[in-house]
Amino acid sequence: NRECFLDVIANADRIEDTEEFARTVIQMCRENSFRSIRLSTDLYGYPERLEINVYLHREEVNKVKPVLQIRYEPAEDPAEGEGEEKYNIKDHGEKYKLYVDGKEIPCYYY
């Protein structure tokens, strides 16, 4: 099970559109295009699931509750065996659901 847990810093005093922000963060994960980090994909490929805590400023990490929590996961797990490959966030966007603070939101990554 390849899950990825991230803390993301918005570097902003507030997030106007949390749904659009969540979509942007997921797109950056799928493209591995963050400025300051790279997801390690060489050994195990892209993760199957993402759990992301979002903070406004770096000083808040692990000191205050995140301003939002993003979850990106398959709508259902592929069947085990029979050569069925596991889903990953990059190659199977159509199989995924996006949640912000536990509420499913529209997701357009195909």
Coordinates of C-alpha atoms in Angstrom, one line a residue:
N1 CA 0.0 0.0 0.0
R2 CA 1.7 3.2 -1.2
E3 CA 0.3 6.1 0.7
C4 CA 1.8 9.5 0.8
F5 CA 1.3 11.9 3.7
L6 CA 2.2 15.5 3.1
D7 CA 2.1 18.9 4.8
V8 CA 1.7 21.7 2.4
I9 CA 2.3 25.4 3.3
A10 CA 0.1 27.9 1.4
N11 CA 2.2 30.9 2.3
A12 CA -1.0 33.0 2.5
D13 CA -3.1 34.6 5.1
R14 CA -6.1 32.7 3.9
I15 CA -7.3 30.4 1.1
E16 CA -10.2 32.0 -0.9
D17 CA -11.3 28.9 -2.8
T18 CA -10.4 25.7 -0.9
E19 CA -11.8 23.4 -3.7
E20 CA -9.6 25.1 -6.4
F21 CA -6.6 25.1 -4.0
A22 CA -7.1 21.3 -3.4
R23 CA -7.3 20.6 -7.1
T24 CA -4.1 22.6 -7.7
V25 CA -2.2 20.7 -5.0
I26 CA -3.4 17.4 -6.4
Q27 CA -2.3 18.4 -9.9
M28 CA 1.1 19.4 -8.5
C29 CA 1.4 16.0 -6.9
R30 CA 0.4 14.2 -10.1
E31 CA 2.9 16.3 -12.1
N32 CA 5.5 16.2 -9.3
S33 CA 5.9 19.9 -9.8
F34 CA 6.4 21.3 -6.3
R35 CA 9.1 24.0 -6.1
S36 CA 10.8 22.7 -3.0
I37 CA 10.2 18.9 -3.0
R38 CA 10.0 16.0 -5.4
L39 CA 8.1 12.9 -4.7
S40 CA 10.4 9.9 -4.9
T41 CA 8.9 7.7 -7.6
D42 CA 12.0 5.7 -8.8
L43 CA 11.6 2.7 -6.5
Y44 CA 7.8 2.3 -6.0
G45 CA 6.3 4.6 -8.6
Y46 CA 3.6 7.1 -7.8
P47 CA 1.5 6.7 -4.6
E48 CA -1.9 5.1 -4.6
R49 CA -3.3 7.6 -2.1
L50 CA -2.6 11.1 -0.8
E51 CA -3.4 12.5 2.6
I52 CA -2.5 16.2 2.8
N53 CA -2.6 18.7 5.7
V54 CA -2.6 22.3 4.5
Y55 CA -1.3 25.1 6.7
L56 CA -1.2 28.8 6.0
H57 CA 2.3 29.4 7.3
R58 CA 5.3 27.2 8.1
E59 CA 5.3 28.1 11.8
E60 CA 1.8 26.5 12.2
V61 CA 2.9 23.0 11.2
N62 CA 2.1 20.5 14.0
K63 CA 1.2 23.5 16.3
V64 CA -2.3 24.3 15.1
K65 CA -5.0 22.4 13.3
P66 CA -4.5 22.4 9.5
V67 CA -6.8 24.9 7.7
L68 CA -7.9 22.1 5.4
Q69 CA -7.3 18.4 4.8
I70 CA -7.1 16.9 1.3
R71 CA -7.6 13.3 0.5
Y72 CA -7.2 11.8 -2.9
E73 CA -7.9 8.1 -3.2
P74 CA -9.4 5.5 -5.6
A75 CA -13.1 5.3 -5.6
E76 CA -12.6 1.5 -5.2
D77 CA -9.6 -0.7 -5.0
P78 CA -8.8 -2.8 -8.1
A79 CA -9.4 -6.5 -7.7
E80 CA -6.4 -8.4 -6.3
G81 CA -4.7 -11.1 -8.4
E82 CA -5.4 -11.8 -12.1
G83 CA -2.6 -9.4 -13.0
E84 CA -4.7 -6.4 -12.0
E85 CA -2.3 -3.5 -11.4
K86 CA -2.8 -1.1 -8.5
Y87 CA -4.0 2.4 -9.3
N88 CA -1.6 5.3 -8.9
I89 CA -2.3 9.1 -8.8
K90 CA -0.6 9.8 -12.0
D91 CA -1.9 7.2 -14.4
H92 CA -5.5 6.5 -13.2
G93 CA -7.0 10.0 -12.5
E94 CA -10.4 8.8 -13.8
K95 CA -10.6 6.2 -11.0
Y96 CA -10.0 8.7 -8.1
K97 CA -12.2 10.8 -5.8
L98 CA -11.1 14.1 -4.2
Y99 CA -12.1 15.1 -0.7
V100 CA -11.7 18.4 1.2
D101 CA -12.3 18.2 4.9
G102 CA -14.1 14.9 4.4
K103 CA -16.5 16.3 1.7
E104 CA -16.2 14.9 -1.9
I105 CA -15.6 17.6 -4.5
P106 CA -15.6 17.5 -8.3
C107 CA -12.3 16.3 -9.7
Y108 CA -11.3 16.7 -13.4
Y109 CA -8.0 14.8 -13.9
Y110 CA -8.3 12.4 -16.9

